[in-house]
Coordinates of C-alpha atoms and ligand atoms in Angstrom, one line a residue:
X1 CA -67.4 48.3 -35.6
X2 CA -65.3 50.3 -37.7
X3 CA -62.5 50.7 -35.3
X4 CA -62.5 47.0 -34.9
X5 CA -62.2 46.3 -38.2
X6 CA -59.3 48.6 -38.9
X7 CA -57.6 46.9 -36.0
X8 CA -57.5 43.6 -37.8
X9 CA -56.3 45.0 -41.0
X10 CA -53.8 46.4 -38.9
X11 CA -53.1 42.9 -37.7
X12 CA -53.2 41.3 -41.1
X13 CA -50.4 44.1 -42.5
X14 CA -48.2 43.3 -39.6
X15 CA -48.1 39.3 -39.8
X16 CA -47.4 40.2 -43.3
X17 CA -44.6 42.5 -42.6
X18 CA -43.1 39.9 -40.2
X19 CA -43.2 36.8 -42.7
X20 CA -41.4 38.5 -45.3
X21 CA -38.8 39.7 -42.9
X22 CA -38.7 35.9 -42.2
X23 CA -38.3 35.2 -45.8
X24 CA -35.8 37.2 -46.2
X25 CA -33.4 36.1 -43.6
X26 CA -34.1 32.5 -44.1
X27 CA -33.4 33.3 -47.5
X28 CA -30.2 34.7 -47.5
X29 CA -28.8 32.1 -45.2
X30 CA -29.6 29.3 -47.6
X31 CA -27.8 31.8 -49.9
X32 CA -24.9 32.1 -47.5
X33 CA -24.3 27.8 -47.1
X34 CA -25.0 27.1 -51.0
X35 CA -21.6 29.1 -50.9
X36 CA -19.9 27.3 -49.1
X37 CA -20.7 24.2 -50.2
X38 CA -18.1 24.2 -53.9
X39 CA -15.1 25.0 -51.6
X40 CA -15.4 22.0 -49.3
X41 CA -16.3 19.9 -52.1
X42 CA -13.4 20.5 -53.9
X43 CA -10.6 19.0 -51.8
X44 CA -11.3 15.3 -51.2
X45 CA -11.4 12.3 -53.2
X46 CA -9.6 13.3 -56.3
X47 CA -7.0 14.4 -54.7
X48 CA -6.6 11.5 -52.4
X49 CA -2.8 11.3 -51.8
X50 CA -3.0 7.6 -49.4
X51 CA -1.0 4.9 -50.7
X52 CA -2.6 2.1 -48.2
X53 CA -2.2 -1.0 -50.0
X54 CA -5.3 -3.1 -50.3
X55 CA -4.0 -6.6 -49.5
X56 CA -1.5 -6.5 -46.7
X57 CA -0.7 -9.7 -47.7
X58 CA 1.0 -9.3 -50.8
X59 CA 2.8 -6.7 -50.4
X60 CA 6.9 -7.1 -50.1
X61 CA 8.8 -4.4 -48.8
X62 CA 12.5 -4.6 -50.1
X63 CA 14.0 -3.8 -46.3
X64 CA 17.5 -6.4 -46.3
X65 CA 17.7 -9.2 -47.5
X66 CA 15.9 -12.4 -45.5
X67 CA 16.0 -15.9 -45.6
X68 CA 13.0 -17.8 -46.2
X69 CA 11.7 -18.7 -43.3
X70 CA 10.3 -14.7 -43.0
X71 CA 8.6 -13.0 -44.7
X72 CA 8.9 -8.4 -44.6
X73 CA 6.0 -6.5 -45.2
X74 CA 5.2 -2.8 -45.8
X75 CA 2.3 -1.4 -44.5
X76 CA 1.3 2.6 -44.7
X77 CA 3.1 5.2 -45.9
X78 CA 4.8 6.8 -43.1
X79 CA 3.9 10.6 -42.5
X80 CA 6.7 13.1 -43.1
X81 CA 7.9 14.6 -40.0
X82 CA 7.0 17.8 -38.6
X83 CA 3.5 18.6 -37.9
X84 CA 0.7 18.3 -39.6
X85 CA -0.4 20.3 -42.2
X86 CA -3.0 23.1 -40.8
X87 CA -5.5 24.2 -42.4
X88 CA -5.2 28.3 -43.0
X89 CA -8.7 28.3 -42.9
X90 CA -10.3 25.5 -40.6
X91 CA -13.6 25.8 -42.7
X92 CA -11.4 24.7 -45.7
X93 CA -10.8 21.4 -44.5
X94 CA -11.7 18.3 -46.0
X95 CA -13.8 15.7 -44.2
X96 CA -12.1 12.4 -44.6
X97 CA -14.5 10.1 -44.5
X98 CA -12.5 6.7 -45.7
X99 CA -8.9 5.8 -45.7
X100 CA -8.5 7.1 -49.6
X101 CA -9.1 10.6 -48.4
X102 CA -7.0 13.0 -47.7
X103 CA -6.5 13.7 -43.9
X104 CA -6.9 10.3 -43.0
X105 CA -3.8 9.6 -41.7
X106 CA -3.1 13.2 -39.9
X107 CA -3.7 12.5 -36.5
X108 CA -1.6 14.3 -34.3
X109 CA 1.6 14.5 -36.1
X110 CA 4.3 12.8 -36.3
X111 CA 7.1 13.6 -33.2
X112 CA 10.0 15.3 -34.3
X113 CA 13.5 14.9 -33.8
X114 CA 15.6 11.8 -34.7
X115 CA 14.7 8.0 -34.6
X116 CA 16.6 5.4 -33.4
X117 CA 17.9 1.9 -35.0
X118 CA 15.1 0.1 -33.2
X119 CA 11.9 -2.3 -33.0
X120 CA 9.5 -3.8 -31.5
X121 CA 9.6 -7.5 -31.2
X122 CA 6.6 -10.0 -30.2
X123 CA 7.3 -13.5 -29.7
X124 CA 3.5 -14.8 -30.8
X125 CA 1.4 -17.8 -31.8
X126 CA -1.4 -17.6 -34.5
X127 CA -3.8 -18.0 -31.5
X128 CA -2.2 -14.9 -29.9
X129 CA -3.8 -12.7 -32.8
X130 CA -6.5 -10.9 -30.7
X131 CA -4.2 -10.8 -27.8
X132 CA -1.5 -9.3 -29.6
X133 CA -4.1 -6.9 -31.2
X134 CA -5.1 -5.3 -27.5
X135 CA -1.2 -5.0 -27.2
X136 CA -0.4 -3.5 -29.9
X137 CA -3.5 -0.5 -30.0
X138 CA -2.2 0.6 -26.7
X139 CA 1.6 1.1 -27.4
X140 CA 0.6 2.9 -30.9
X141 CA -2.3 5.1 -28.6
X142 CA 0.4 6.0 -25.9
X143 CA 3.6 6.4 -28.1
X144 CA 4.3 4.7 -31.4
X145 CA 1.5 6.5 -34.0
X146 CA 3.7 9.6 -33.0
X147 CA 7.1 7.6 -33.9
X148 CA 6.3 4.9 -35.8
X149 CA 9.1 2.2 -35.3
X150 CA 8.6 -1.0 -36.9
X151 CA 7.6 -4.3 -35.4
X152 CA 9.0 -7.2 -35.5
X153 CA 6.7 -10.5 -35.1
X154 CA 8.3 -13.9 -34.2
X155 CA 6.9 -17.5 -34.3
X156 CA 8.0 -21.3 -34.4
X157 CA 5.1 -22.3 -37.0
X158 CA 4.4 -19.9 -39.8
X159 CA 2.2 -16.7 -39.3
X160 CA -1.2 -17.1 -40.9
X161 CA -2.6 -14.3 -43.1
X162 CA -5.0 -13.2 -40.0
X163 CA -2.4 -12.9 -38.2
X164 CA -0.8 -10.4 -40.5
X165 CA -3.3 -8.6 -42.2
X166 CA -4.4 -7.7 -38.2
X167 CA -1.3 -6.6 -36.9
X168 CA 0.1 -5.0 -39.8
X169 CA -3.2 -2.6 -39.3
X170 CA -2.1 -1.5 -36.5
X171 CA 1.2 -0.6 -36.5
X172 CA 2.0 2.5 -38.0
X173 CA 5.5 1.7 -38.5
X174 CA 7.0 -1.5 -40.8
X175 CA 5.8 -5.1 -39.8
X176 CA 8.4 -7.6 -40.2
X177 CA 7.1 -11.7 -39.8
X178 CA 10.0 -14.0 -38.6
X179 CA 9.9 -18.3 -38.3
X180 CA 12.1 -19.1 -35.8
X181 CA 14.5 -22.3 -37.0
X182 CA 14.3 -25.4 -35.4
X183 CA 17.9 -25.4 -33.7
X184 CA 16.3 -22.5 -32.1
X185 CA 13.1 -24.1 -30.3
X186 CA 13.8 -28.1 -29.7
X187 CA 16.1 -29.9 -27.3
X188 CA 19.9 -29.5 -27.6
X189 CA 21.7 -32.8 -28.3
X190 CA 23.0 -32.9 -24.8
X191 CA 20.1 -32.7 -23.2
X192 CA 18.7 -36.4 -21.7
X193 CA 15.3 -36.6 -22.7
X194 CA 14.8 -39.0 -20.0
X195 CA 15.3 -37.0 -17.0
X196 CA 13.9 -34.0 -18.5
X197 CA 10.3 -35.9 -19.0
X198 CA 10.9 -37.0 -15.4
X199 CA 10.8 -33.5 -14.3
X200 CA 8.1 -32.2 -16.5
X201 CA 6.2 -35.1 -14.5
X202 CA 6.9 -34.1 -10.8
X203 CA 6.4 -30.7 -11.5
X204 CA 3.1 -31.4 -13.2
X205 CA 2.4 -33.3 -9.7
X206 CA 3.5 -30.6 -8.0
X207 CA 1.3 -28.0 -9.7
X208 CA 4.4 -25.8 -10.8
X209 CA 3.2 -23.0 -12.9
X210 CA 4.1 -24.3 -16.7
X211 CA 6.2 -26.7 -14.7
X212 CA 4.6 -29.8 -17.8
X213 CA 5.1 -27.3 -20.8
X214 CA 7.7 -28.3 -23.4
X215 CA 6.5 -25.4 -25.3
X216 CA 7.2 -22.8 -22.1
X217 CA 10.5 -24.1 -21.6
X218 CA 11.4 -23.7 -25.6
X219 CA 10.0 -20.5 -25.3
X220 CA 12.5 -19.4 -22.3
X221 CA 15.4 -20.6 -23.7
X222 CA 14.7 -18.8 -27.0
X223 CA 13.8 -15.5 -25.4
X224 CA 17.4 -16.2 -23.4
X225 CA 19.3 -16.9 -26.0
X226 CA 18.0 -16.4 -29.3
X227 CA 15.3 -13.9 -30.2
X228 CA 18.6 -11.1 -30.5
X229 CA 20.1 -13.1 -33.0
X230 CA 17.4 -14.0 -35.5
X231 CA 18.0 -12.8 -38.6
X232 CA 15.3 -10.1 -38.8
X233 CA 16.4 -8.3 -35.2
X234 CA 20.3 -8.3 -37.0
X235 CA 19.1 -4.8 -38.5
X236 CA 18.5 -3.3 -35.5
X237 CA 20.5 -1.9 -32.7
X238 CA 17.3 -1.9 -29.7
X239 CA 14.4 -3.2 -28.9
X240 CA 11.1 -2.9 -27.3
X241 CA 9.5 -6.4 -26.5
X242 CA 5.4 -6.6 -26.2
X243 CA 3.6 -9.6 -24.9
X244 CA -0.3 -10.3 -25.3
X245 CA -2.6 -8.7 -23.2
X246 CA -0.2 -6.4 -21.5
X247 CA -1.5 -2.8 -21.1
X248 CA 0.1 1.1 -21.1
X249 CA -1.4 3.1 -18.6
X250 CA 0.1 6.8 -19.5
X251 CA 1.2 8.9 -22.4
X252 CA 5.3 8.1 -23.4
X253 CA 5.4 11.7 -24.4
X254 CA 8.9 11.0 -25.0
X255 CA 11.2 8.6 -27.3
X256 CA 12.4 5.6 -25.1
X257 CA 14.6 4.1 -27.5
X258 CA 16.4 7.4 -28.0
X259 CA 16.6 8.1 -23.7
X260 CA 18.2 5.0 -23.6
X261 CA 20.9 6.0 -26.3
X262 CA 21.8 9.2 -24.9
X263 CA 22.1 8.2 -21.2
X264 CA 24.2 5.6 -22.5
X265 CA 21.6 2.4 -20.6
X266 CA 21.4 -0.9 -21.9
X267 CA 18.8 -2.9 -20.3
X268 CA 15.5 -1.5 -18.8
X269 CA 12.1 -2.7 -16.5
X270 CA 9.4 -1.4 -15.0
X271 CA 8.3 -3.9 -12.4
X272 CA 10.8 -6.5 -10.6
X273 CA 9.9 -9.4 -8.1
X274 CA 11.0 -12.5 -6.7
X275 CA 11.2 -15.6 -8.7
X276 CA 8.9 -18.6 -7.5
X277 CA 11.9 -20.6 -5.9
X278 CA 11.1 -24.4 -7.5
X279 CA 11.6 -23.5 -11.0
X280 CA 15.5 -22.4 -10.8
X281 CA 16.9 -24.3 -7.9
X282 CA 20.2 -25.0 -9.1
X283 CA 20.5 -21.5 -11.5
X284 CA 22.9 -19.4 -9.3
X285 CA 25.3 -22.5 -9.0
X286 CA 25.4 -22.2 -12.6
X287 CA 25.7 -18.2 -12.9
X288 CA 29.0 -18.9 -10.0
X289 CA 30.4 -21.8 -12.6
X290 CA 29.8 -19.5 -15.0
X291 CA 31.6 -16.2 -12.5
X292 CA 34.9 -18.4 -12.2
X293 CA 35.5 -19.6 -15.5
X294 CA 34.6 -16.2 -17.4
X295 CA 36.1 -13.5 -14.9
X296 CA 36.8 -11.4 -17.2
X297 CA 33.1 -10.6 -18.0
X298 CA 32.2 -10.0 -15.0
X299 CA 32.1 -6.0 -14.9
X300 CA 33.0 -4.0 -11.9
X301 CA 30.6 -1.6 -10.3
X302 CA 27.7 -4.3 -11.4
X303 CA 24.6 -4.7 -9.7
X304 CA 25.5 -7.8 -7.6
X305 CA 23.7 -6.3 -4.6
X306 CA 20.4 -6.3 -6.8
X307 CA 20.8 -10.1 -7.5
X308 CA 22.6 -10.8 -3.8
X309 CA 22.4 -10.1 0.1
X310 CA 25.5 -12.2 1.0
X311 CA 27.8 -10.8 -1.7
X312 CA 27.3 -13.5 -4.2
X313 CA 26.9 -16.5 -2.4
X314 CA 23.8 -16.8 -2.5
X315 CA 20.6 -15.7 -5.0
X316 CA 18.1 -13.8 -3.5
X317 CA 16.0 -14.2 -6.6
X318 CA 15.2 -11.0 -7.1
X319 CA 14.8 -10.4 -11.1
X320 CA 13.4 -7.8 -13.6
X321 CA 10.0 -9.0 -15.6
X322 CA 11.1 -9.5 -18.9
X323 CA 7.4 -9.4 -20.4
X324 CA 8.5 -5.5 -20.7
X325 CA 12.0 -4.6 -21.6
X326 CA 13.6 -2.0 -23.7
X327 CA 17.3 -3.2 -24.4
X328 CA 20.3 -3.2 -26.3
X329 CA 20.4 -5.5 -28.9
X330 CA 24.4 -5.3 -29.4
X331 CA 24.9 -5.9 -25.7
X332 CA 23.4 -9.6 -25.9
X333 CA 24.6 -10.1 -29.2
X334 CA 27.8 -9.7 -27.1
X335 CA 30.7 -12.5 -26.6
X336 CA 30.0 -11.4 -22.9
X337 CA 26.4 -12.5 -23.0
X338 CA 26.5 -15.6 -25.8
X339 CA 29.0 -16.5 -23.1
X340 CA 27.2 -16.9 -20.2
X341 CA 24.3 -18.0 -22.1
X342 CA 25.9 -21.1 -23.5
X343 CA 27.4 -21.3 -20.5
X344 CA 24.2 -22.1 -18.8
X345 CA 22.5 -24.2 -21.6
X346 CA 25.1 -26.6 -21.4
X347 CA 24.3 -27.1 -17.6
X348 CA 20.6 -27.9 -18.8
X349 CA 18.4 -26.5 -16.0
X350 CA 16.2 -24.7 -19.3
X351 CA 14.7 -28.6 -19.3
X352 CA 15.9 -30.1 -16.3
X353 CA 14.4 -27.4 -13.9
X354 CA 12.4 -24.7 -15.8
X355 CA 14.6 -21.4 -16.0
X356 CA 12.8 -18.0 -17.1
X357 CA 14.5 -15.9 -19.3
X358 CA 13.2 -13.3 -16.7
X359 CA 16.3 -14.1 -14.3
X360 CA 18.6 -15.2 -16.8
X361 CA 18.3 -11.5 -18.5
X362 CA 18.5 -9.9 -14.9
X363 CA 21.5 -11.7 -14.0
X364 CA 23.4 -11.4 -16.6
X365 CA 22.2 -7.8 -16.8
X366 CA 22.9 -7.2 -13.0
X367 CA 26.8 -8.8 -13.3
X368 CA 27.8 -7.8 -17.4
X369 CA 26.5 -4.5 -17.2
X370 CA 27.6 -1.3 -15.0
X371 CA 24.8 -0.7 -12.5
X372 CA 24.3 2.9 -14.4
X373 CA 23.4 1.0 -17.3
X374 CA 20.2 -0.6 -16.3
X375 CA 17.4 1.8 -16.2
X376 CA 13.8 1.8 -14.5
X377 CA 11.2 3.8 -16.1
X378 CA 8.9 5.0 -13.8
X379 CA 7.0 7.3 -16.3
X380 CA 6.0 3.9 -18.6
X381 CA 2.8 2.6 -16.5
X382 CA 2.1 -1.0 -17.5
X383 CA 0.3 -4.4 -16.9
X384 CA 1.0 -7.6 -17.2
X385 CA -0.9 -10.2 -15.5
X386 CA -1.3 -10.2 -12.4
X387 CA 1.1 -6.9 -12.3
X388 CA 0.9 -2.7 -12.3
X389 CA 3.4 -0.3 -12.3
X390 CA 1.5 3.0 -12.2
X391 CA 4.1 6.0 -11.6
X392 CA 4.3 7.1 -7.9
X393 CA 3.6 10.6 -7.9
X394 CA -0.5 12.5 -8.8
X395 CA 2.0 15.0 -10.8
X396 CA 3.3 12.5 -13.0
X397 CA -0.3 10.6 -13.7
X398 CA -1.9 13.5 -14.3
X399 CA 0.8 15.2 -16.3
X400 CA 0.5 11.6 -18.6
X401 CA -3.0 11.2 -18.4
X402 CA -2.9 8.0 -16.9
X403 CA -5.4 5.6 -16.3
X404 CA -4.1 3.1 -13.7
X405 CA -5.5 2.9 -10.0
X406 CA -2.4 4.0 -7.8
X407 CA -3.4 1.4 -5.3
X408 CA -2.7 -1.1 -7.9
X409 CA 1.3 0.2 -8.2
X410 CA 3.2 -2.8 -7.1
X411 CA 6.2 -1.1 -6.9
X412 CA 6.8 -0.4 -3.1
X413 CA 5.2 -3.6 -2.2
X414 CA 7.1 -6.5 0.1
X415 CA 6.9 -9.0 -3.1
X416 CA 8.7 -6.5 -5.5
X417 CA 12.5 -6.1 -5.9
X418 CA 12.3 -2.2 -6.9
X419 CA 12.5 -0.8 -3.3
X420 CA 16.0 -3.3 -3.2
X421 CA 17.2 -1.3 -7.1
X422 CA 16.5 2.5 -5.2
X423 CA 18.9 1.4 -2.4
X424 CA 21.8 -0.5 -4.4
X425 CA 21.7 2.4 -6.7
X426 CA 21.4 5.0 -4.1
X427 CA 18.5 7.0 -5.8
X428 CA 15.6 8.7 -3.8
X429 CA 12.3 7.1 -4.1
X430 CA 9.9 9.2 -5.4
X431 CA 7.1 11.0 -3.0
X432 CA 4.6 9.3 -1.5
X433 CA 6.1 5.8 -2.0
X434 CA 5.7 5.0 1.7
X435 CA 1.6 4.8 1.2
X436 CA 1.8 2.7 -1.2
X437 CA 3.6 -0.1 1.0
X438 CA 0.6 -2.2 1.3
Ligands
GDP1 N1 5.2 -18.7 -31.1 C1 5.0 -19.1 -29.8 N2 5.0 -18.1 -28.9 C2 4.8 -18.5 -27.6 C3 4.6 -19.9 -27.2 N3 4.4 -19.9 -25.9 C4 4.5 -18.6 -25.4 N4 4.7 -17.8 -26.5 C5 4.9 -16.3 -26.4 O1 5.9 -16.1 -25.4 C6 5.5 -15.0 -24.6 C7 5.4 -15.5 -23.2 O2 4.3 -16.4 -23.1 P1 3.1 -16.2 -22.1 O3 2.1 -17.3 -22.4 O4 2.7 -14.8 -22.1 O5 3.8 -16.5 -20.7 P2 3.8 -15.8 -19.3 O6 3.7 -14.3 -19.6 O7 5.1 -16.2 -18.6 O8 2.6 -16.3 -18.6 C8 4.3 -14.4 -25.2 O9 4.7 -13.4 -26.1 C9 3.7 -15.6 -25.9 O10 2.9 -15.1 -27.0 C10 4.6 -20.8 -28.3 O11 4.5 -22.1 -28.0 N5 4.9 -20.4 -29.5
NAG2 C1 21.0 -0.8 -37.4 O1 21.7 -1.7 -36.6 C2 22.2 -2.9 -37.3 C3 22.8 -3.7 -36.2 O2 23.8 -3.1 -35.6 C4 23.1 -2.5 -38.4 O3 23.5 -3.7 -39.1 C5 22.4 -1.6 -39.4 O4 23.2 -1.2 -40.4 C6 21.9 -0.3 -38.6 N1 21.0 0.4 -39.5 C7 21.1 1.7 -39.6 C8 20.2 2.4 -40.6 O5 22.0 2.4 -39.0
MG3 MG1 2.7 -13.1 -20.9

């Protein structure tokens, strides 16, 4: 009995012993995070250094001087460059919780070196807002929250505050809002409205693709001859354009804008086909019209064997997709390229067939330009609909954390025109292009 009994106080002493050992350390590690606590505190909200302003809308940034029909907006402050500030002390941080504080905008840096006189442009309609949106996230994911170039938006009605307040969220570079004037998007006087109803008509009955639009064909011509010239794209030297809905597969761990300057190209695409026949019949008998009365522009060591297979007789309608392009701004603000665009307004075939600016830019770029002036950029993965270009090469997808399905590449494939630019310009094709033939 009494041996039992001693065993329990036993007991009792030990449980004893073994919560105030867990008092103890409990204790002390309340002590320890207490501490912590007025240091991470302190950095935050007073401190805030953002300069976001609340109403996109208002807001006038003082960049040149426009006319009225557009309107030039400041958005966030851009970061300095360099990289971003590091914390000595990770556990010194601040949380940022909401755009006023500080850290917010530190992502992952800002890119160094220089930036170039450039932009991105967007031909859009109010309608195209969400569109637009999806565009836009992916080009400032994959390059531009690293760069930060500004962004040019154009329209033929006014942009809507939506519209604005939307995009000018997302870009983390300036947002610049453009009307396009009337001479710029309606009918030239010489154009017989007549015969170009007429058309519209049969190729409605004939179930051409857009082959009824008034608006598609306004918006050709202007993205022919007038987007370069507005008075919003005269402060810049290159451009980027960016349709709705178009995505970017892979990191651009690189400046494109600036590749383009120091390799000394002028025009660039990523995917090239052959233009559906019916809508530009009688377009190389304008570009020869064009070839005979303007010899002079017509620069040796061109790309004619892109655009030809019978030396310039005929079109073999090969073009580059103009939905993507990264170009020089000077070079169709040219008299080389006014030229040979007016030149083939005057013929008419923007109404009286339905020319794209798609071949117009490729053949004035394949015959004006130098072939070592046109550039494809294999390493920029993009859709358009119903189009991929996802680089040839597991190295190169994995090395830009791509997310596009190889078999979707359309590069190598008997529709597309790129296989044709290897040969006329003599480069290698890159491995493992023959499995993607089919
Ligand atoms: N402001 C405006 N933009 C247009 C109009 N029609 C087309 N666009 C823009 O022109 C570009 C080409 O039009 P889209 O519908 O994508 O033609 P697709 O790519 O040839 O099928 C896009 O950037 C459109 O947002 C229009 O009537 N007004
Ligand atoms: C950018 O290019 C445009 C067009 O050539 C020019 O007018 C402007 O002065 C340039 N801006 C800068 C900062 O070089
Ligand atoms: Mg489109």
């Amino acid at each position: 009995m009494a041996a039992g009994s001693a065993r329990i106080v036993r007991y009792i002493l030990f449980a004893f012993f073994f919560l105030a050992v867990l008092y103890f350390v409990s204790n002390s590690s309340y002590e320890s995070v207490q501490q912590l606590k007025p240091s991470s505190f302190g950095v935050g909200k007073g401190e805030s250094t953002s300069t976001k302003p609340d109403d996109v809308g208002g807001v006038s940034s003082s960049w040149g001087s426009k006319p009225d029909e557009s309107i030039t907006k400041g958005t966030a402050p851009k970061p300095a460059a360099g990289t971003p500030k590091q914390y000595e002390d990770l556990a010194e941080a601040p949380m940022a919780l909401t755009p006023s504080d500080q850290g917010w905008d530190e992502l992952l840096g800002t890119a160094p070196g220089p930036r170039m006189n450039a932009t991105f442009v967007s031909l859009a309609r109010n309608s195209d807002v969400w569109e637009i949106a999806r565009s836009i996230r992916q080009v400032e994911d994959r390059f531009n929250r690293r760069y930060n170039y500004d962004w040019v938006f154009l329209n033929d009605k006014p942009f809507d505050a939506t519209f604005k307040k939307v995009t000018s969220s997302l870009v983390s570079g300036k947002t610049h809002y453009g009307e396009i004037p009337h001479e710029h998007w309606s009918f030239p006087d010489h154009i017989d409205q007549d015969k170009a109803r007429k058309v519209r008509e049969d190729m409605a009955q004939r179930k051409i693709i857009y082959g009824d639009s008034i608006s598609y064909r306004h918006m050709c011509r202007f993205e022919s001859g007038f987007f370069f010239r507005q008075p919003l794209m005269l402060n810049y030297e290159w451009y980027w354009r960016v349709e709705p809905s178009i995505e970017l597969f892979c990191d651009v761990h690189y400046d494109p804008f600036r590749f383009m300057a120091e390799n000394k190209k002028k025009y660039s695409f990523v995917l090239s086909l052959y233009e559906y026949v019916e809508t530009i019949p009688t377009l190389w008998d304008s570009v020869k019209k064009f070839m005979k009365n303007y010899p002079e522009h017509i620069v040796e060591g061109n790309s004619m064997g892109f655009l030809s297979d019978d030396g310039g007789e005929n079109y073999n309608h090969c073009h580059f997709w103009s939905n993507f392009e990264v170009g020089n701004l000077e070079w169709l603000r040219s008299k080389a390229y006014v030229d040979f665009f007016e030149s083939l307004d005057l013929d008419g075939g923007f109404f009286y067939e339905r020319w794209g600016d798609a071949p117009v830019h490729s053949i004035a770029a394949g015959l004006l330009l130098k072939k070592e002036e046109l550039h494809f950029f294999n390493d920029i993965a993009y859709y358009h609909v119903p189009f991929t270009h996802c680089p040839t090469g597991e190295k190169t997808r994995l090395d830009l954390r791509c997310h596009c399905n190889p078999k979707d590449n359309f590069d190598w494939k008997g529709y597309s025109c790129t296989s044709r630019f290897f040969d006329v310009n003599g480069y290698e094709k890159p491995e493992g292009y023959e499995n993607q033939q089919d």
